[in-house]
Coordinates of C-alpha atoms and ligand atoms in Angstrom, one line a residue:
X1 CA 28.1 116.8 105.8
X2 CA 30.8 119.0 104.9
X3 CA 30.5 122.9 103.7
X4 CA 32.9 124.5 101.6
X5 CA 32.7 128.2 102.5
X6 CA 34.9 130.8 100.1
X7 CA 36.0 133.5 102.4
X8 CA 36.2 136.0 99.8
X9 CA 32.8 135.7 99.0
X10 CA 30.7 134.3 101.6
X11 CA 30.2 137.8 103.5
X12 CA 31.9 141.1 103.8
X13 CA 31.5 142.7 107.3
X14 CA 33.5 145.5 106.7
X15 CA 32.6 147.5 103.4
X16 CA 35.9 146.6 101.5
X17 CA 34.0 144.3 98.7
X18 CA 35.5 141.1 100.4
X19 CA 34.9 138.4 102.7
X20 CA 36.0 138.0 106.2
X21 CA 35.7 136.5 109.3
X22 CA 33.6 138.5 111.0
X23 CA 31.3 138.1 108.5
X24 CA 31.3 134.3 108.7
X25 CA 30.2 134.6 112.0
X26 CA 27.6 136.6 111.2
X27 CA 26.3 134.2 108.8
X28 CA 26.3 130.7 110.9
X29 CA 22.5 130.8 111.4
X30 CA 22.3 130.1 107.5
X31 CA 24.8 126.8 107.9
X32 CA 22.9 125.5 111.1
X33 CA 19.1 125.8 109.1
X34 CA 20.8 124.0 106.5
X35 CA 21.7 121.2 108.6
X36 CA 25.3 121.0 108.1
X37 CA 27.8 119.5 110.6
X38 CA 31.3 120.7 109.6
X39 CA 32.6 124.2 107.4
X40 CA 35.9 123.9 105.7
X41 CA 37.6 127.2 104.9
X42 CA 39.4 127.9 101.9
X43 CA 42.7 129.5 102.8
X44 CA 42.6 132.4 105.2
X45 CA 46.2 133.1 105.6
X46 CA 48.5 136.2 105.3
X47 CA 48.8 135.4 101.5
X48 CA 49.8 138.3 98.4
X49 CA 46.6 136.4 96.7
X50 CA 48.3 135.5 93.4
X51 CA 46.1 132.5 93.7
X52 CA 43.5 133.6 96.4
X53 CA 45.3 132.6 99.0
X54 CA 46.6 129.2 98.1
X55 CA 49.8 131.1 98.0
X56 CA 50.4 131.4 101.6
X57 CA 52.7 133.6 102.9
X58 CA 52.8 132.8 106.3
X59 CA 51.0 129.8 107.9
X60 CA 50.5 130.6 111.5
X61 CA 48.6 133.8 111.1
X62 CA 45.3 135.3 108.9
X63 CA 45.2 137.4 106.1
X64 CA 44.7 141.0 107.6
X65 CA 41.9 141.1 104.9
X66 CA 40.0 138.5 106.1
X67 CA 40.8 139.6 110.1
X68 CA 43.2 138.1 112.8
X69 CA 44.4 135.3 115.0
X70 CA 41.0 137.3 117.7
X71 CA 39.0 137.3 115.2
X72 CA 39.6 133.9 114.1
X73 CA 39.4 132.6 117.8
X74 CA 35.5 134.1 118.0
X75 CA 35.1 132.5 114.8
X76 CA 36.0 129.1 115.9
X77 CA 34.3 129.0 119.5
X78 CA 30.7 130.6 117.7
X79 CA 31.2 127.5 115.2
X80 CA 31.7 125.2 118.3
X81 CA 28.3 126.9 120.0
X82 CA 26.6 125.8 117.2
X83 CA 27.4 122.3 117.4
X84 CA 29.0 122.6 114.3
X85 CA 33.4 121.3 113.2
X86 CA 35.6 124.1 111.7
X87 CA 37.9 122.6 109.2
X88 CA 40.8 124.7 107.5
X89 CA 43.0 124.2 104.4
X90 CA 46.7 123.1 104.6
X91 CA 48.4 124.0 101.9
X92 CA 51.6 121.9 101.8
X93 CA 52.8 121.6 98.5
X94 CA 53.9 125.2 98.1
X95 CA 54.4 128.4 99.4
X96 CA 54.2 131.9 98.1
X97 CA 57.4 133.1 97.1
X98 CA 56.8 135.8 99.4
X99 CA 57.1 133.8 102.4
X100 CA 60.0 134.4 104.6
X101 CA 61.4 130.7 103.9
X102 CA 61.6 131.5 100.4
X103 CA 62.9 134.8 100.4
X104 CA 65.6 133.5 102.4
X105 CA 66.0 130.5 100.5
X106 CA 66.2 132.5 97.3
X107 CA 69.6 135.0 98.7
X108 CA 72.2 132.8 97.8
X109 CA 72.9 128.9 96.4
X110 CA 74.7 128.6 100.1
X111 CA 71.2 129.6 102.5
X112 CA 70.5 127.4 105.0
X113 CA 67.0 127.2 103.6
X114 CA 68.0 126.8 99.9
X115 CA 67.4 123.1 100.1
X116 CA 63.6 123.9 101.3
X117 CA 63.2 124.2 97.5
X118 CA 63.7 122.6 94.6
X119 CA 66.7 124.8 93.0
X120 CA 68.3 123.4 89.8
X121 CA 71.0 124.9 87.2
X122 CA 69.2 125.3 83.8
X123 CA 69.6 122.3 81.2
X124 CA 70.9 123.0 77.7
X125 CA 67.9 122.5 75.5
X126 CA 68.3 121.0 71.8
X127 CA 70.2 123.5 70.8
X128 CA 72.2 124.2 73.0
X129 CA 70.6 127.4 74.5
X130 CA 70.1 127.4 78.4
X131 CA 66.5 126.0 79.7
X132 CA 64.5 124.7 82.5
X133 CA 65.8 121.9 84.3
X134 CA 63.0 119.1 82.7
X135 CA 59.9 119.0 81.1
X136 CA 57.3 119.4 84.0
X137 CA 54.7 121.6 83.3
X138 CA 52.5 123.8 85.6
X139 CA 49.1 123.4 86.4
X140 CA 48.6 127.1 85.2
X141 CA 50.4 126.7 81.8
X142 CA 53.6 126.3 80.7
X143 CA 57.1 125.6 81.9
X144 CA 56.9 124.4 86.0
X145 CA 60.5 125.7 85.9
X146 CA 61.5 129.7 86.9
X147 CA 64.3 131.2 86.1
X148 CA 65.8 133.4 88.9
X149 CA 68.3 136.0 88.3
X150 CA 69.9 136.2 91.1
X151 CA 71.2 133.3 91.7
X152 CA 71.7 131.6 88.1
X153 CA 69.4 128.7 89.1
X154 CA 65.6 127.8 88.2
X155 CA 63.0 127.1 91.5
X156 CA 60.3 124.4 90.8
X157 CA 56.5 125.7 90.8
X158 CA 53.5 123.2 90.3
X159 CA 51.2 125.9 90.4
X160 CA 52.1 129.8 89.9
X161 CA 55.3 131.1 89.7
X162 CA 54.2 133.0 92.9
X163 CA 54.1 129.5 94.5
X164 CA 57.2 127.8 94.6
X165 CA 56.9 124.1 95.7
X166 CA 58.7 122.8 99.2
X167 CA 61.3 120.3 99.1
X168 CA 59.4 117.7 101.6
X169 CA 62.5 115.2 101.8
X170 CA 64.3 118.3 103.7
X171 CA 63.6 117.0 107.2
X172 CA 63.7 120.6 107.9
X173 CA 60.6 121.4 105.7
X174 CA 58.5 118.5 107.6
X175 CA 59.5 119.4 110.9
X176 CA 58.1 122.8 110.4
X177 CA 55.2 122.0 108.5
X178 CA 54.2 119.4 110.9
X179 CA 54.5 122.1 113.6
X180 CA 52.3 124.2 111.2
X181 CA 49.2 121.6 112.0
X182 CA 49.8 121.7 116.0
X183 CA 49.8 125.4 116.0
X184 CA 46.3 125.2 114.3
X185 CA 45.1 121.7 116.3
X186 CA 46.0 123.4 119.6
X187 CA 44.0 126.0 119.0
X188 CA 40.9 123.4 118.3
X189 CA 40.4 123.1 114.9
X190 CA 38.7 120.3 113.7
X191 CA 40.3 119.2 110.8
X192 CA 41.8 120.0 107.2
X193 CA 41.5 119.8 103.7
X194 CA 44.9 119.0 102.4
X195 CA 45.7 120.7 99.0
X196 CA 47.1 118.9 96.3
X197 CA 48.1 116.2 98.7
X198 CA 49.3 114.2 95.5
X199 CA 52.0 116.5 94.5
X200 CA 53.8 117.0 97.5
X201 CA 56.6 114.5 96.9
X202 CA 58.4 114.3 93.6
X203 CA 61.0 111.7 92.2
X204 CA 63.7 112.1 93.8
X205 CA 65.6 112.2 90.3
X206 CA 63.4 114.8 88.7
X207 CA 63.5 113.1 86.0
X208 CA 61.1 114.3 83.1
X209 CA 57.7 112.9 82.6
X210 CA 56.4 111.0 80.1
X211 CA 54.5 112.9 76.9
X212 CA 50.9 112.4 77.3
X213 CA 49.6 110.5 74.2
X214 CA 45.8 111.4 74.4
X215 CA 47.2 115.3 74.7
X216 CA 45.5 117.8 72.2
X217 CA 46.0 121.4 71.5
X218 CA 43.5 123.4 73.6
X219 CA 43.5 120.7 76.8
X220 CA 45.6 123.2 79.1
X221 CA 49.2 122.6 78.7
X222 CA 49.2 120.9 82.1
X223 CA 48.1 117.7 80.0
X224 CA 50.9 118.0 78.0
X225 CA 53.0 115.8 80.2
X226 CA 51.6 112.8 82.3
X227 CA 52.9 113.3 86.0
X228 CA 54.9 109.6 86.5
X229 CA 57.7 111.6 88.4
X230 CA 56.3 115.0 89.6
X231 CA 53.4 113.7 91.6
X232 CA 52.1 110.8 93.3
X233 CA 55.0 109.0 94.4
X234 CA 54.9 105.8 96.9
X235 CA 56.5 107.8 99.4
X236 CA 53.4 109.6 100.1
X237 CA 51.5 107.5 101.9
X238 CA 54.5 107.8 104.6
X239 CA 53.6 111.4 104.7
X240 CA 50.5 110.9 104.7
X241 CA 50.0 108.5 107.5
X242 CA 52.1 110.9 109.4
X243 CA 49.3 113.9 108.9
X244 CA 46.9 110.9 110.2
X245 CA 48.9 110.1 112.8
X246 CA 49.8 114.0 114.1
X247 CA 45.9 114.4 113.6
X248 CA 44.8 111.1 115.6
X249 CA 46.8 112.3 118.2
X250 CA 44.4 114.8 119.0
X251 CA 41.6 113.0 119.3
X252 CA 38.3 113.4 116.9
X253 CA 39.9 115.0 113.8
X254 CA 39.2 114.9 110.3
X255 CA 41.7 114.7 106.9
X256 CA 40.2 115.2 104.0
X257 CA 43.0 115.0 101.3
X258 CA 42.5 116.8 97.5
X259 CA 43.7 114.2 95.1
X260 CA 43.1 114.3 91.4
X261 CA 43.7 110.1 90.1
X262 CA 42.2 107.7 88.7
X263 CA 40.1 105.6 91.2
X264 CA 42.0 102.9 92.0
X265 CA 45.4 105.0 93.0
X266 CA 43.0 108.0 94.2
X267 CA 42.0 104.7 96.5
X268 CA 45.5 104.2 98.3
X269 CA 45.0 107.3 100.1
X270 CA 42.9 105.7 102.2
X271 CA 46.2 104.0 103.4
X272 CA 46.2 100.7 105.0
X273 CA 45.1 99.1 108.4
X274 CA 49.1 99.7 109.5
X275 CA 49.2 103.1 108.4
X276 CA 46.0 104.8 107.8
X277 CA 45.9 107.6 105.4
X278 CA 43.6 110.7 105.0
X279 CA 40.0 110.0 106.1
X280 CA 38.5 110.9 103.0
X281 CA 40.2 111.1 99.8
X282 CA 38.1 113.7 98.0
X283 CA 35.9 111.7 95.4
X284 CA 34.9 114.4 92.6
X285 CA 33.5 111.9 90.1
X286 CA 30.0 113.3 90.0
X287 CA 31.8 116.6 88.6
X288 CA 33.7 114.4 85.8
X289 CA 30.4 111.3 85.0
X290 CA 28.0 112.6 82.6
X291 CA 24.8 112.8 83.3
X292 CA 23.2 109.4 82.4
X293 CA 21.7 106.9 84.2
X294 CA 23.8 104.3 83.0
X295 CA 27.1 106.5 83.8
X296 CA 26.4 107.5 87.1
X297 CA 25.3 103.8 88.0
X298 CA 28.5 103.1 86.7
X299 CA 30.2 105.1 88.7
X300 CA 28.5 104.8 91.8
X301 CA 29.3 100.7 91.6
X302 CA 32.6 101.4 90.7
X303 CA 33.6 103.6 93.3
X304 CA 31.8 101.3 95.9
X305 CA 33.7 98.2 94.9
X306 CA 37.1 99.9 94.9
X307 CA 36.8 101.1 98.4
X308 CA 39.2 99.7 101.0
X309 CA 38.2 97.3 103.9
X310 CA 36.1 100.2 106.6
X311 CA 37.0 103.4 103.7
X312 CA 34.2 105.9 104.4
X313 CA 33.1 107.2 100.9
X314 CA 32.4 110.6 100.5
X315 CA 31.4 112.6 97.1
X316 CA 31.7 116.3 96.3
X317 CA 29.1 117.9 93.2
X318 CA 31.0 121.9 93.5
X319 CA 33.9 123.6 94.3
X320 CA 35.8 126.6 93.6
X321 CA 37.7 124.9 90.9
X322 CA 34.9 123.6 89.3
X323 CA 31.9 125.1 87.1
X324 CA 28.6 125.4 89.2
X325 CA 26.3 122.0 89.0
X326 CA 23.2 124.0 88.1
X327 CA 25.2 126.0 85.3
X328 CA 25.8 122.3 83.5
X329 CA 22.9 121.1 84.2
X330 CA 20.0 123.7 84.5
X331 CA 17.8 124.0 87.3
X332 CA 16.1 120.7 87.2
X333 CA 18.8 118.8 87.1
X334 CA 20.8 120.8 89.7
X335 CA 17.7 119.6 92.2
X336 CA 18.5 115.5 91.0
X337 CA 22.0 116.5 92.4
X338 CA 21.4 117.9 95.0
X339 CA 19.4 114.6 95.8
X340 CA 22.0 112.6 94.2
X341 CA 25.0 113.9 96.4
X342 CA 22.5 113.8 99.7
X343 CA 21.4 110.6 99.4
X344 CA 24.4 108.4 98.2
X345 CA 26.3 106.7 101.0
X346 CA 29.0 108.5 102.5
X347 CA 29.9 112.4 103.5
X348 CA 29.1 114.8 101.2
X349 CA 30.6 118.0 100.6
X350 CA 28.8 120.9 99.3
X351 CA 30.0 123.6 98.2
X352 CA 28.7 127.3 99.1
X353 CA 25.7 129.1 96.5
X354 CA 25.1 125.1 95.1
X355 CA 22.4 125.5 97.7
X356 CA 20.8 128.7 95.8
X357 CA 21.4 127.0 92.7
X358 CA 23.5 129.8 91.3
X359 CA 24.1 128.8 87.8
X360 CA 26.5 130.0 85.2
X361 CA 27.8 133.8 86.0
X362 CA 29.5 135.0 82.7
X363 CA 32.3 137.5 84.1
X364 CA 33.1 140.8 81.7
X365 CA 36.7 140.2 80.5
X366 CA 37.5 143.3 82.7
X367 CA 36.7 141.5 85.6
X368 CA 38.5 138.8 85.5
X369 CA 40.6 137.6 88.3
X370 CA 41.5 133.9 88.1
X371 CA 45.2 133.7 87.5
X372 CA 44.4 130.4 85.6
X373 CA 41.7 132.1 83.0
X374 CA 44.4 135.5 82.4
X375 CA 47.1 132.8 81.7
X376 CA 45.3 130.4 79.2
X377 CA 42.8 132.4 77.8
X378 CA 39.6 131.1 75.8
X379 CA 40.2 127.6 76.8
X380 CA 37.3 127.8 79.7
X381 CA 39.5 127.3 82.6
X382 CA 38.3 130.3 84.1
X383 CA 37.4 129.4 87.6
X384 CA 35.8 133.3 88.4
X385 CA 32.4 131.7 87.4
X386 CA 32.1 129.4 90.8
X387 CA 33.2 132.0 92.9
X388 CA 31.0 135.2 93.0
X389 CA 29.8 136.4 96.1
X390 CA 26.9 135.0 98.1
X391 CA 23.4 136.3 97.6
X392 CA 21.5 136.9 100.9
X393 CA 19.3 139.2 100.5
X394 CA 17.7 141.3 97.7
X395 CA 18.9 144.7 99.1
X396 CA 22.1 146.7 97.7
X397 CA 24.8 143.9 96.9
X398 CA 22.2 141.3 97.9
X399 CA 23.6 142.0 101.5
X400 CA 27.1 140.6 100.8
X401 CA 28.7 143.7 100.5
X402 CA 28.0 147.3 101.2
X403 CA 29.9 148.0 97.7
X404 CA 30.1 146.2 94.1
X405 CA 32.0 143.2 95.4
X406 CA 35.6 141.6 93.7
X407 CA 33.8 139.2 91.3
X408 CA 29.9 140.5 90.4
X409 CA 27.1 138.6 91.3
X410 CA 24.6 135.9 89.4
X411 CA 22.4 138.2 87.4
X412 CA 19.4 136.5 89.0
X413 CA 20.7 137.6 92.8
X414 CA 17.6 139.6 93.0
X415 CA 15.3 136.4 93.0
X416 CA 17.9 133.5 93.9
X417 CA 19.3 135.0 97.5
X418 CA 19.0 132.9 100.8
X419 CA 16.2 135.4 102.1
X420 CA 13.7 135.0 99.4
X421 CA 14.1 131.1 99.2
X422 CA 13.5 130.9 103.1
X423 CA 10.0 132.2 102.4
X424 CA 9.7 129.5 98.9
X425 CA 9.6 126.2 100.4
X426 CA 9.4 124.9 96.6
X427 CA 13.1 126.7 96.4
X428 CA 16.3 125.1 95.9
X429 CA 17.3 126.2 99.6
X430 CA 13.9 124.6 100.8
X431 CA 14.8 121.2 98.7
X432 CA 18.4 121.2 100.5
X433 CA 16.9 121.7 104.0
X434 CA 14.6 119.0 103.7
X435 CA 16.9 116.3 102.4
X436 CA 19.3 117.4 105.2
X437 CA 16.7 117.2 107.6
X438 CA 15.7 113.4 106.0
X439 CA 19.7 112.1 106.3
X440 CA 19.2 113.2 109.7
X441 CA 16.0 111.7 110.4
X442 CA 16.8 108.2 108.5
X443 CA 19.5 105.8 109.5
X444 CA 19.5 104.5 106.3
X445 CA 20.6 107.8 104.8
X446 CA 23.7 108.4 107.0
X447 CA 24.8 105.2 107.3
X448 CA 22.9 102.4 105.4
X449 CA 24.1 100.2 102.5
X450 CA 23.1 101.8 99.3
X451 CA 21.9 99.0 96.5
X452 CA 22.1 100.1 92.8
X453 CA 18.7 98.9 91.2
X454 CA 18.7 98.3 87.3
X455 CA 18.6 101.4 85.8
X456 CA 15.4 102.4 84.0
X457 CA 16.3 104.2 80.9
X458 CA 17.3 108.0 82.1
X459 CA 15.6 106.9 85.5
X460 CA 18.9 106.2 87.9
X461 CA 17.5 104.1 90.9
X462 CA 18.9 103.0 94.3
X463 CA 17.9 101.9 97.7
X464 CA 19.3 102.8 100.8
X465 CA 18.9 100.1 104.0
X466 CA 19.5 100.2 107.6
X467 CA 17.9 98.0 110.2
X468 CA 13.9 98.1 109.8
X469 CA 14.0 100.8 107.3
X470 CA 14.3 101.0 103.2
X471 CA 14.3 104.4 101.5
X472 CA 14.3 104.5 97.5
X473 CA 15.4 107.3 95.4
X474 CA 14.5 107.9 91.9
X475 CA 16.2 110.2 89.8
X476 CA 14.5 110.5 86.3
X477 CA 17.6 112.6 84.4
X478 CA 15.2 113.1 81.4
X479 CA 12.6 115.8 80.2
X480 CA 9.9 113.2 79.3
X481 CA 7.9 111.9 82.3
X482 CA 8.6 108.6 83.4
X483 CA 7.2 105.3 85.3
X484 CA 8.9 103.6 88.1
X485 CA 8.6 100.5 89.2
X486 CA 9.2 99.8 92.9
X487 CA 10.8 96.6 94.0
X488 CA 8.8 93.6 94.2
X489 CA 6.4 93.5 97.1
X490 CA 6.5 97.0 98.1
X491 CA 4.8 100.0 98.3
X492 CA 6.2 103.7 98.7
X493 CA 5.3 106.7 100.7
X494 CA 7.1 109.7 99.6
X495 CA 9.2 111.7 101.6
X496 CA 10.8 114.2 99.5
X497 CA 10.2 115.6 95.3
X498 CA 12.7 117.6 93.9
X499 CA 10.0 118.8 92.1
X500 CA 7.4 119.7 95.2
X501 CA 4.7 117.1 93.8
X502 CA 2.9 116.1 97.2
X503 CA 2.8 112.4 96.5
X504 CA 4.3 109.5 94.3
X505 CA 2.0 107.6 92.2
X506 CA 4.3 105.9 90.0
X507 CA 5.5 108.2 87.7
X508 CA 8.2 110.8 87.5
X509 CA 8.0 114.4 86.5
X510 CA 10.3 115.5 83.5
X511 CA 13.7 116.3 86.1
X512 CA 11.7 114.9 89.0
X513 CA 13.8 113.2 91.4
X514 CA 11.7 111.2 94.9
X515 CA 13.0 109.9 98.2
X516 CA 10.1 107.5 99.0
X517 CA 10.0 105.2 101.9
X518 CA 9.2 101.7 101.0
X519 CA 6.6 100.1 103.0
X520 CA 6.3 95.7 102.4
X521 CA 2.9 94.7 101.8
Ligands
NOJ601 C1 43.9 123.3 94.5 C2 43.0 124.5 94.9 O1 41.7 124.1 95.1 C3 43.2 125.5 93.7 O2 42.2 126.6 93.9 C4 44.6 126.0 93.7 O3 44.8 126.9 92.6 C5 45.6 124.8 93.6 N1 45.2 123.7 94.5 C6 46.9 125.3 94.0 O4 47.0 125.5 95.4

């Protein structure tokens, strides 16, 4: 079970409005009553935060904001006290254009380190006037091409313009990078979440992509262009094995590669029995599936059959790219998913506040900071929303802060904070403590085979079985109550309702979702 902790907003120990180290540490009781077993960081690196630090500006050190290489050490060796794996992100794909590499690679067309990039001369466009190089487009809107003065040349960027993309073919690049992941392994790390893994090789013509047919005005101008030549490239796999292999080499690590694909190529990251790729290709699915029965059966069965020969699945319901779970679905539903995603087979990753059920925040246009909302505006890529602050408490700044923090709060902080649900066990937090403590208790949860029972209409059904035991989960996705029938022969005792009832007799609560025990008799 994998946490995804924001450092900018998890808890500020030092009155500036934003996260840091220090105050992760002062925070890891709230992980260990959870029940987690591993924290994954979002970047913490020196960084001029264009994009919240997945513009790193220097990879071997931390963001003076968030604290230091000391600070980072305590960090790590409270984490391992616990019991608990610290996991960081590696942001390969690009750098800020601030880091040293770039700035050097940016003097002249003659730097040593101008091939770390991707610098082209500008292509005559249709009529005739000087453009970029080809037709890529950047996750963040518009032309991936910048034109830079200085040297009469344009630098690639997948992302930002402050994050200029590294030429991985340049031996040079990989040697360093690689060197990158020792510095942080020798220091005990446990493991990484690779950004963007997909992107980090291009064609090695650069030759434009292909228009995107199914585009329409308002998608994001990212969708403009299907991404044949800039991402995703068979090459890859190379790479990645050699993140695997650097990582085996180590002993118990963990990869955990981001990937945006369709399943079946999303599946090749696994790698192969020869070269093994990340561990877990991040599966975010259950953020894309609506929220049927018959669509989520769907996918479950689909993902299931596409995974490789021994490929651990693994599922994610929130992240700070996404929208919160319990601001699409509403509260009830929220409480299904947090069922769902703690009871399908495989390692979950949840993402930090999904456990309050923070829903929706709506952020005053003054406020907000996402470079990816002020570039597109009014198209609802804002990503602000998923990334307020923790609520701890119900005191000033619900205890995050000791002033208003860099994104405001959920209006509700008063009510939904960690402190008051400790004392609700009906709460969200109480309903993610006791399905932790079940996948912990039950075999069957952590590692059983999970069966897909014919869906009831609204009522998603599955089993999970290890040796001697069968668990059964419900998940009635509607507002009317429902009936459930158990499989043949067997009778259930109940071991966990999303909605608190304190026993199953058949029928579901409108939004209730049971873990029952099934007993033969
Ligand atoms: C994926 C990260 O999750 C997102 O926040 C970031 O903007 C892009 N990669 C670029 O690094």
């Amino acid at each position: 079970m994998i946490y995804q902790v924001y450092p900018r907003s998890f808890q500020d120990s030092d009155g500036d409005g934003i996260g840091d180290l220090a105050g992760i540490r002062q925070r890891l009781d709230h992980l260990v009553a959870l029940g987690v077993d591993a924290l994954w960081l979002s970047p913490i690196f020196p960084s001029p935060m264009a994009d919240f630090g997945y513009d790193v500006a220097e990879y071997r050190g931390v963001e003076p904001m968030f604290g230091d290489l000391a600070q980072f050490d305590a960090l790590l060796a409270d984490v391992h006290a616990r019991g608990l794996k610290l996991m960081l992100d590696f942001v390969p794909n690009h750098t800020s254009t601030e880091h040293p590499w770039f700035l050097e690679s940016r003097a002249s067309r003659d730097n040593p380190k101008r091939d770390w990039y991707f610098w082209r001369d500008p292509k005559p466009a249709a009529d005739g006037t000087p453009g970029p190089p080809n037709n890529w487009t950047s996750d963040m809107g518009g032309s991936a091409w910048q034109f830079d003065e200085a040297t009469g040349q344009y630098y690639l960027h997948t992302f930002l313009k402050e994050q200029a993309d590294l030429n991985w073919r340049n031996p040079e690049v990989r040697a360093a990078m690689m060197d990158v992941l020792r510095f942080w392994f020798d220091r005990g790390v446990d493991g990484f979440r690779i950004d963007v893994l997909w992107h980090c090789l291009k064609s090695q013509g650069l030759e434009d992509n292909p228009l995107n047919p199914a585009y329409r005005p308002g998608m994001g101008e990212k969708y403009l262009v299907l991404q044949h030549n800039s991402a995703n490239q068979r090459e890859i796999h190379e790479l990645a094995g050699a993140f695997r292999s650097l990582a085996d080499s180590y002993g118990d690590r963990l990869l955990v590669g981001e990937i945006f694909l369709p399943l079946e190529q999303l599946m090749t990251y696994y790698g192969s029995a020869e070269q093994p790729g990340v561990h877990l290709p991040f599966n975010f699915q259950l953020l894309e599936t609506p929220w049927k029965a018959d669509a989520l059966a769907q996918a479950i069965a689909t993902y299931e059959a596409a995974l490789p020969q021994g490929g651990w699945p693994n599922w994610v319901m929130g992240s700070h790219d996404a929208p919160r779970i319990a601001g699409r679905l509403g509260e009830a539903q929220a409480r299904n998913a947090a069922m769902l995603l703690l009871t399908l087979r495989g390692t979950p990753t949840l993402y930090q506040g999904d456990e309050l059920g923070i829903g929706r925040v709506t952020i005053p246009p003054d406020r907000i900071c996402d470079p990816q909302d002020l570039r597109q505006p009014g198209l609802g890529l804002g990503r602000d929303g998923a990334r307020t602050p923790m609520a701890w408490d119900g005191t000033a700044y619900a205890g995050f802060s000791t002033i208003e923090p860099w994104l405001p709060l959920h209006a509700d902080w008063r009510v939904r904070n960690v402190s008051r649900q400790e004392q609700e066990p009906g709460s969200m937090l109480g309903l993610y403590r006791r399905l932790l403590a079940a996948r912990r208790e039950h075999p069957a949860l952590s590692h059983g085979e999970i069966v897909l029972l014919p869906y009831e209409p609204e009522v998603l059904r599955y089993e999970r079985r290890a040796a001697g035991e069968r668990l059964l989960v419900a998940l009635n996705l509607s507002e009317q109550e429902r009936l459930v029938d158990l499989p043949p022969g067997t009778s259930a005792d109940l071991l966990v309702s999303t909605a608190g009832s304190p026993l199953f007799d058949g029928r579901l609560l409108p939004g209730e979702g049971v873990l029952l025990q099934l007993k033969e008799c």
